[in-house]
JSON list of C-alpha atoms in Angstrom, two decimals:
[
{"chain": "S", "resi": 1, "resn": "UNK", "atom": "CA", "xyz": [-25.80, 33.99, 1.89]},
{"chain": "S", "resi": 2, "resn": "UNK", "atom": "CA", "xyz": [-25.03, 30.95, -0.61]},
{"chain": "S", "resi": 3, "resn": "UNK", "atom": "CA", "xyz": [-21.55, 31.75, -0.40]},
{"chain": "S", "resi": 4, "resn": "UNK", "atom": "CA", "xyz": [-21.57, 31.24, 3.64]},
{"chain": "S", "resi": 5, "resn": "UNK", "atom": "CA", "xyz": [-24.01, 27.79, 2.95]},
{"chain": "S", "resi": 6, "resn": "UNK", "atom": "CA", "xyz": [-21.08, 26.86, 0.61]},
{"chain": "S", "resi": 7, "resn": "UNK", "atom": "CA", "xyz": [-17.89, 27.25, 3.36]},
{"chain": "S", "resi": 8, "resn": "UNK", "atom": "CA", "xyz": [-20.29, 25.33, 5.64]},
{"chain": "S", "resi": 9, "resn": "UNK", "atom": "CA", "xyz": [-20.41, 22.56, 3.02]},
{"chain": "S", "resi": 10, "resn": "UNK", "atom": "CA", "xyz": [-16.67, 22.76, 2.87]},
{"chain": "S", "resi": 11, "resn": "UNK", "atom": "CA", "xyz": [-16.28, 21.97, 6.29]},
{"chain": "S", "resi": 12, "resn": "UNK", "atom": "CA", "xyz": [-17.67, 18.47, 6.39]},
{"chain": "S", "resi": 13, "resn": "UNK", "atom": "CA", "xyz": [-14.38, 16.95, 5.09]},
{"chain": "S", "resi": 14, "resn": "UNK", "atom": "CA", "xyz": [-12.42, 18.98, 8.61]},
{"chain": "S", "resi": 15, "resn": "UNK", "atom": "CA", "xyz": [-12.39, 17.87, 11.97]},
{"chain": "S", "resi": 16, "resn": "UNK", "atom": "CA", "xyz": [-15.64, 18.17, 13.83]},
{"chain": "S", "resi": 17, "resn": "UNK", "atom": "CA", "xyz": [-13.57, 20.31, 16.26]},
{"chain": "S", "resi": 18, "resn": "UNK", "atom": "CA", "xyz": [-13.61, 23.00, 13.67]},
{"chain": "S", "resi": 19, "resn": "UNK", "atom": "CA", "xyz": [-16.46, 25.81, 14.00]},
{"chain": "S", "resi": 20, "resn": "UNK", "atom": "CA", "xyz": [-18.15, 27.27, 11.04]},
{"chain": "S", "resi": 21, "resn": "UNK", "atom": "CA", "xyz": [-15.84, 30.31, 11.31]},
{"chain": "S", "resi": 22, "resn": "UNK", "atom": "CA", "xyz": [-12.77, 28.78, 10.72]},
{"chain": "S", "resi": 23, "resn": "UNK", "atom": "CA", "xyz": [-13.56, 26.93, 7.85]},
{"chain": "S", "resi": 24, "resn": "UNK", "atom": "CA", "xyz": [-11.95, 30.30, 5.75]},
{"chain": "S", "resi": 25, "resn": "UNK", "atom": "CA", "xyz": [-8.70, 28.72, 6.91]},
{"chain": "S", "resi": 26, "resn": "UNK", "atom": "CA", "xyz": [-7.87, 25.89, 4.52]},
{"chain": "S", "resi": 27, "resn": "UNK", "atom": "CA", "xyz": [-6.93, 22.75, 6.01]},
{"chain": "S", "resi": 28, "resn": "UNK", "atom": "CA", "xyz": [-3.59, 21.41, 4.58]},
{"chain": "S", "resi": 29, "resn": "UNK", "atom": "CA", "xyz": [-3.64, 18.38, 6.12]},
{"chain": "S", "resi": 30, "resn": "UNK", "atom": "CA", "xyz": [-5.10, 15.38, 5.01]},
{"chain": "S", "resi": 31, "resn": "UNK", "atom": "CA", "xyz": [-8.75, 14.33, 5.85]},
{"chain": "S", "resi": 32, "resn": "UNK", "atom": "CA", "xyz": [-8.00, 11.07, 7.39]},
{"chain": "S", "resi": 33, "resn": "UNK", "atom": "CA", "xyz": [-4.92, 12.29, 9.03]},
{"chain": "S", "resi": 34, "resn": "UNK", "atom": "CA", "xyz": [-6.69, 11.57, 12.33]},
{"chain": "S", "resi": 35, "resn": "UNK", "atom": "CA", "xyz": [-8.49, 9.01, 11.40]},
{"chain": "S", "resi": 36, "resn": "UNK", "atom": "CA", "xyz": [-8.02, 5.57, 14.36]},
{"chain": "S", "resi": 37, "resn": "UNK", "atom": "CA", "xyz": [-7.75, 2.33, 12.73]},
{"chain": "S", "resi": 38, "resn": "UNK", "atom": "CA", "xyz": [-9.94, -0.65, 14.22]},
{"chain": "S", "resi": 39, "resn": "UNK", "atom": "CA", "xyz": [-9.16, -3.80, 15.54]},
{"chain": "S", "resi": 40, "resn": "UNK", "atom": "CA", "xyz": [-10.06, -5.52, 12.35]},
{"chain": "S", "resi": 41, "resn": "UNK", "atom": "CA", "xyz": [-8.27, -3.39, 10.49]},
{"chain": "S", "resi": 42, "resn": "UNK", "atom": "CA", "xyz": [-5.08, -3.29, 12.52]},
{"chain": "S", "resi": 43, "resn": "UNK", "atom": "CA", "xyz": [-4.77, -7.16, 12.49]},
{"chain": "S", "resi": 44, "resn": "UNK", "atom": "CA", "xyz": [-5.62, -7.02, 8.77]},
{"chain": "S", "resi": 45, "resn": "UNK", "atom": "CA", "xyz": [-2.49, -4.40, 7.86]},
{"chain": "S", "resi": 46, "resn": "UNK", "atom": "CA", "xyz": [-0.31, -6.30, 10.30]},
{"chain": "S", "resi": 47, "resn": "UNK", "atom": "CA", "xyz": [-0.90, -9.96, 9.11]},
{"chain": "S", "resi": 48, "resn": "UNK", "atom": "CA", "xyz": [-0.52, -8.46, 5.75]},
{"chain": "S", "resi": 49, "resn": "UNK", "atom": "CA", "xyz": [3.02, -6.90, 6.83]},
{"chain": "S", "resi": 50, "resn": "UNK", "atom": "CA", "xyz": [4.29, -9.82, 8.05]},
{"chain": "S", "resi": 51, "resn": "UNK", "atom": "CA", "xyz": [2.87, -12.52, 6.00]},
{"chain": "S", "resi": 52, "resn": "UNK", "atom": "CA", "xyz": [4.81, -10.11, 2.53]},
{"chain": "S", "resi": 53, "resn": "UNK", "atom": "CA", "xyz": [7.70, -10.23, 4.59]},
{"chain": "S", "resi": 54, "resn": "UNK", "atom": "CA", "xyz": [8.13, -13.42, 5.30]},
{"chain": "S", "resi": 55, "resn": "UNK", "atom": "CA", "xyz": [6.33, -15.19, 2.31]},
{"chain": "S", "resi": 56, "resn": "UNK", "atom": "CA", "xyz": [7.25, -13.13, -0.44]},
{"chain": "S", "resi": 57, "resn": "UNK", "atom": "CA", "xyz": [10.37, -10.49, 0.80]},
{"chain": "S", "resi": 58, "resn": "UNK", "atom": "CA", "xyz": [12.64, -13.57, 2.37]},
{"chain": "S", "resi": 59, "resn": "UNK", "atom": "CA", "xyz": [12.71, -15.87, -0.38]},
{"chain": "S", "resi": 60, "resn": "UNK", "atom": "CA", "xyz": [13.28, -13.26, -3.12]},
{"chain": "S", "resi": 61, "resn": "UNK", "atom": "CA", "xyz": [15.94, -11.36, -1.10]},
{"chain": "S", "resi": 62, "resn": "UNK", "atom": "CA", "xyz": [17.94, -14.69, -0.93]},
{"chain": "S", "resi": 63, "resn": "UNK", "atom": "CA", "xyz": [17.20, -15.65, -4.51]},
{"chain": "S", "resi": 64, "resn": "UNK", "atom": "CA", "xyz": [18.36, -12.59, -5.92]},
{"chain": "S", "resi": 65, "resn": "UNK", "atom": "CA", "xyz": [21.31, -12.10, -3.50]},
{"chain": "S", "resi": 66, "resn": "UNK", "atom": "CA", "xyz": [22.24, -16.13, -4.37]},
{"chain": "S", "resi": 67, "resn": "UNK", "atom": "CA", "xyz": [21.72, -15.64, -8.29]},
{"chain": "S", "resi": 68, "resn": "UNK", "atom": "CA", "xyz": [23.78, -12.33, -7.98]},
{"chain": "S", "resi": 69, "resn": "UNK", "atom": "CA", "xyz": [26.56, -14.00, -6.17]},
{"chain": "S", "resi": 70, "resn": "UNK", "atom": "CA", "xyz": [26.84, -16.76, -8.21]},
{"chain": "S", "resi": 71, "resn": "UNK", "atom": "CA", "xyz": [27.02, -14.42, -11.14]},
{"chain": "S", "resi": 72, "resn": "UNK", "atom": "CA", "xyz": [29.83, -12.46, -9.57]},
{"chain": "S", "resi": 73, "resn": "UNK", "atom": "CA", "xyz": [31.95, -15.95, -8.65]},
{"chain": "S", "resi": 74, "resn": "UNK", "atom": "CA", "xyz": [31.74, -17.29, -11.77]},
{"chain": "S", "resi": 75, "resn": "UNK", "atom": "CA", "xyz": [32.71, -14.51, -14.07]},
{"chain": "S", "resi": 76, "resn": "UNK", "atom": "CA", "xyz": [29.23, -13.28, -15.43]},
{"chain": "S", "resi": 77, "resn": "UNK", "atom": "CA", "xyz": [29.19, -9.75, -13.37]},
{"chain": "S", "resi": 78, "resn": "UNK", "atom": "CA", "xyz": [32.45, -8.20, -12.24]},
{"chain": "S", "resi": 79, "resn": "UNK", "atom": "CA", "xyz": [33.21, -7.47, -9.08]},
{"chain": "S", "resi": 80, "resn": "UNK", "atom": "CA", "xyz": [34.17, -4.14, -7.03]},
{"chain": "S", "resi": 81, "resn": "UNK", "atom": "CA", "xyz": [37.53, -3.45, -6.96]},
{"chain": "S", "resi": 82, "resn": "UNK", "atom": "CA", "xyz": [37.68, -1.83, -3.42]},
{"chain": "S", "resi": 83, "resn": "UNK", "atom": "CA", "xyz": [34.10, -3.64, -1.79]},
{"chain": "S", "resi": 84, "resn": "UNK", "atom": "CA", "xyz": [34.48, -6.54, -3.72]},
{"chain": "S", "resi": 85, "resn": "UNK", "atom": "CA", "xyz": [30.75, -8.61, -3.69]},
{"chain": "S", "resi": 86, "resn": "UNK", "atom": "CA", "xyz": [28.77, -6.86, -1.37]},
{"chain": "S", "resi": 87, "resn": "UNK", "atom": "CA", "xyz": [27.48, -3.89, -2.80]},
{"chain": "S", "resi": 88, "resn": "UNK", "atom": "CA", "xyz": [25.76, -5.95, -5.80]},
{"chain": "S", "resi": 89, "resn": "UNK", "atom": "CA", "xyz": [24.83, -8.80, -3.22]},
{"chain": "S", "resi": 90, "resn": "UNK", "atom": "CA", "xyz": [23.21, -5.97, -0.82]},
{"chain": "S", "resi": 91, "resn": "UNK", "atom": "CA", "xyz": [21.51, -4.17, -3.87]},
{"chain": "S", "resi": 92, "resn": "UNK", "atom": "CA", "xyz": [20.01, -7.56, -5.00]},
{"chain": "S", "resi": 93, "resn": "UNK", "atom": "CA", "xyz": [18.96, -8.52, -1.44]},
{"chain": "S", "resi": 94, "resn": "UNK", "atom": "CA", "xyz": [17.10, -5.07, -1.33]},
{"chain": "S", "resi": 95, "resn": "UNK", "atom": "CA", "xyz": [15.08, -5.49, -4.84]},
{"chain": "S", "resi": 96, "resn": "UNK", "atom": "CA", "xyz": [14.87, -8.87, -4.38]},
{"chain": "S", "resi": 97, "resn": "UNK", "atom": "CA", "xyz": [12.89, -7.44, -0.62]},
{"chain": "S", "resi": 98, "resn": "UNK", "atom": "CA", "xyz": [11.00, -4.31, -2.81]},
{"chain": "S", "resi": 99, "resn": "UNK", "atom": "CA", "xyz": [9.78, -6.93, -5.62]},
{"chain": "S", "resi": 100, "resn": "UNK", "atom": "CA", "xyz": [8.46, -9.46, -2.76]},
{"chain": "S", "resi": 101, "resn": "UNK", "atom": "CA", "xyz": [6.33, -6.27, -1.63]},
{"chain": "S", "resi": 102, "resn": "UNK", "atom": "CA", "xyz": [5.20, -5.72, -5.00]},
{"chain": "S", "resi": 103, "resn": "UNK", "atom": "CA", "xyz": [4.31, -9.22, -5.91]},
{"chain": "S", "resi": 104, "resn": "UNK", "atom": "CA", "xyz": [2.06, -9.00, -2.37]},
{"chain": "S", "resi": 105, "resn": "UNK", "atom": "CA", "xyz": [0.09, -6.15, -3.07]},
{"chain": "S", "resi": 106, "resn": "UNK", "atom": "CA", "xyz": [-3.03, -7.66, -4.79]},
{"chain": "S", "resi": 107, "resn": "UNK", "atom": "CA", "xyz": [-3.22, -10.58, -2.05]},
{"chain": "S", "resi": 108, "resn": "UNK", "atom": "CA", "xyz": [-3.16, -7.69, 0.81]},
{"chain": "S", "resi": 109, "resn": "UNK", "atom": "CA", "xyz": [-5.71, -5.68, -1.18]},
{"chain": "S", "resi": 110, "resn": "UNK", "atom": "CA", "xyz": [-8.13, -8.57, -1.44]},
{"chain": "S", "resi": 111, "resn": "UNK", "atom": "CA", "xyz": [-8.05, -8.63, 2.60]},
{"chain": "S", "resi": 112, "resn": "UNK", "atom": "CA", "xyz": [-8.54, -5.36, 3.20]},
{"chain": "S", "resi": 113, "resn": "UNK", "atom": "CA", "xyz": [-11.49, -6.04, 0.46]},
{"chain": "S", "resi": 114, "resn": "UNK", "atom": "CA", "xyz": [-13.05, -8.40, 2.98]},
{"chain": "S", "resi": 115, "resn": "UNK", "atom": "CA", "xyz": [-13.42, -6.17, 5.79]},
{"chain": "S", "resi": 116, "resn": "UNK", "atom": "CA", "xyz": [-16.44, -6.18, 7.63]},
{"chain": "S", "resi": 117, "resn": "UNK", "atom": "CA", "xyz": [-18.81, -3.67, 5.81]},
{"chain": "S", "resi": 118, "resn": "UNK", "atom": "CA", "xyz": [-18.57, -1.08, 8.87]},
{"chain": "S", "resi": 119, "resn": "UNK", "atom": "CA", "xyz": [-14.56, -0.53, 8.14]},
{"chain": "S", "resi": 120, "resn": "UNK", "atom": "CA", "xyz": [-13.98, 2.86, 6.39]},
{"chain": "S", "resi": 121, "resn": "UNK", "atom": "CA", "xyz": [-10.89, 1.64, 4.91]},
{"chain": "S", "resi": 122, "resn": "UNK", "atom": "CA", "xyz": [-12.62, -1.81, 3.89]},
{"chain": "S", "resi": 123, "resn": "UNK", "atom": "CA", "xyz": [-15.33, 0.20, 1.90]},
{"chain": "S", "resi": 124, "resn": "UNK", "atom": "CA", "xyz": [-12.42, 2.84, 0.52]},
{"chain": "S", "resi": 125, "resn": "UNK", "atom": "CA", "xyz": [-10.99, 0.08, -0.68]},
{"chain": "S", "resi": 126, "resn": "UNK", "atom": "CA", "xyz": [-13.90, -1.87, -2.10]},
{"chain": "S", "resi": 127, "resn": "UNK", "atom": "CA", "xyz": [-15.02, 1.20, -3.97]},
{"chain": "S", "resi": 128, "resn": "UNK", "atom": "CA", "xyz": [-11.37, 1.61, -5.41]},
{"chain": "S", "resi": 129, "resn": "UNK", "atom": "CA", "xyz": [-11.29, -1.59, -6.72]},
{"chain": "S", "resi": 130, "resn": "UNK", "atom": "CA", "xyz": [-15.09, -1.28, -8.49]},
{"chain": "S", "resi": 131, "resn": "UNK", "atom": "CA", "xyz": [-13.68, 2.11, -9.78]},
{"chain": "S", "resi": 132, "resn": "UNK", "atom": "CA", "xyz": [-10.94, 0.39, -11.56]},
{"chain": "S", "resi": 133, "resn": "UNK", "atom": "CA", "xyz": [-12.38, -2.72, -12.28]},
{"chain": "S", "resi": 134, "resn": "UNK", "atom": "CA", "xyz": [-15.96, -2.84, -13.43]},
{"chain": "S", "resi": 135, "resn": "UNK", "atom": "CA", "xyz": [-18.27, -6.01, -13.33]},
{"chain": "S", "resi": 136, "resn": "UNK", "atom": "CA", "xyz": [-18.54, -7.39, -16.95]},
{"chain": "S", "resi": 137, "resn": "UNK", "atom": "CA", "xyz": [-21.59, -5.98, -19.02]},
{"chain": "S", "resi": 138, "resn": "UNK", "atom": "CA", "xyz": [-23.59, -8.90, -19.29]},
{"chain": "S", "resi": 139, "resn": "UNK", "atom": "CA", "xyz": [-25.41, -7.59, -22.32]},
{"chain": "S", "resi": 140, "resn": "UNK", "atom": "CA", "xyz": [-21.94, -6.83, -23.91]},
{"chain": "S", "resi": 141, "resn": "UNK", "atom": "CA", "xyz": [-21.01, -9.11, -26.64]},
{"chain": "S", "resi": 142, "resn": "UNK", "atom": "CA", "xyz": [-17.85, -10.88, -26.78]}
]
């Protein structure tokens, strides 16, 4: 008897489409793989696309393509024999796009942080963030 109470436990995390008696079956998918984004949400994760792009995945890309140019015309990287500049300019363009992600990530997670409180992935990701960063102990000395 417990051990049928405990496979209906199991099931809360599946579909609600599932019955009891198929909760044996393991589901490999992930919980939220159905989960439907809201409005909020989807305006959120899209300002937040293109605002990285454009803000912080432009300028590096031509910074580090520039810098990487200018290092290969004036003698400070050599060039490809048989491609000549572009593999190195190309290479810098794309970290130079990768870093401008990175450097966006903690401005994007403060938005999603602001979600109204009835977003699931506004509270997933207001919980994350108290996970890993704990208000200060007031009674903790300095």
């Amino acid at each position: 008897m417990s051990g049928n109470k405990q496979n209906e436990e199991d099931c809360s995390c599946y579909a609600k489409s599932r019955t009891p008696a198929s909760c044996d079956i393991r589901n490999v998918t992930h919980p939220l793989r159905y989960y439907e984004f809201t409005q909020d949400e989807i305006k959120v994760l899209e300002e937040c696309d293109k605002e990285s792009f454009y803000r912080r995945c432009v300028p590096f890309s031509t910074l580090f393509a520039t810098i990487t140019y200018a290092a290969i015309k004036y003698g400070f990287l050599n060039r490809n024999p048989h491609f000549g500049v572009v593999p190195k300019v190309i290479m810098a363009a794309f970290l130079g796009h990768v870093y401008g992600r990175l450097t966006y990530l903690s401005t994007c997670d403060a938005k999603l942080r602001e979600l109204p409180k009835n977003s699931h992935l506004g509270n997933v990701m207001r919980q994350y963030y108290l996970e890993h960063n704990p208000p200060p102990d007031p009674n903790k000395k300095r």
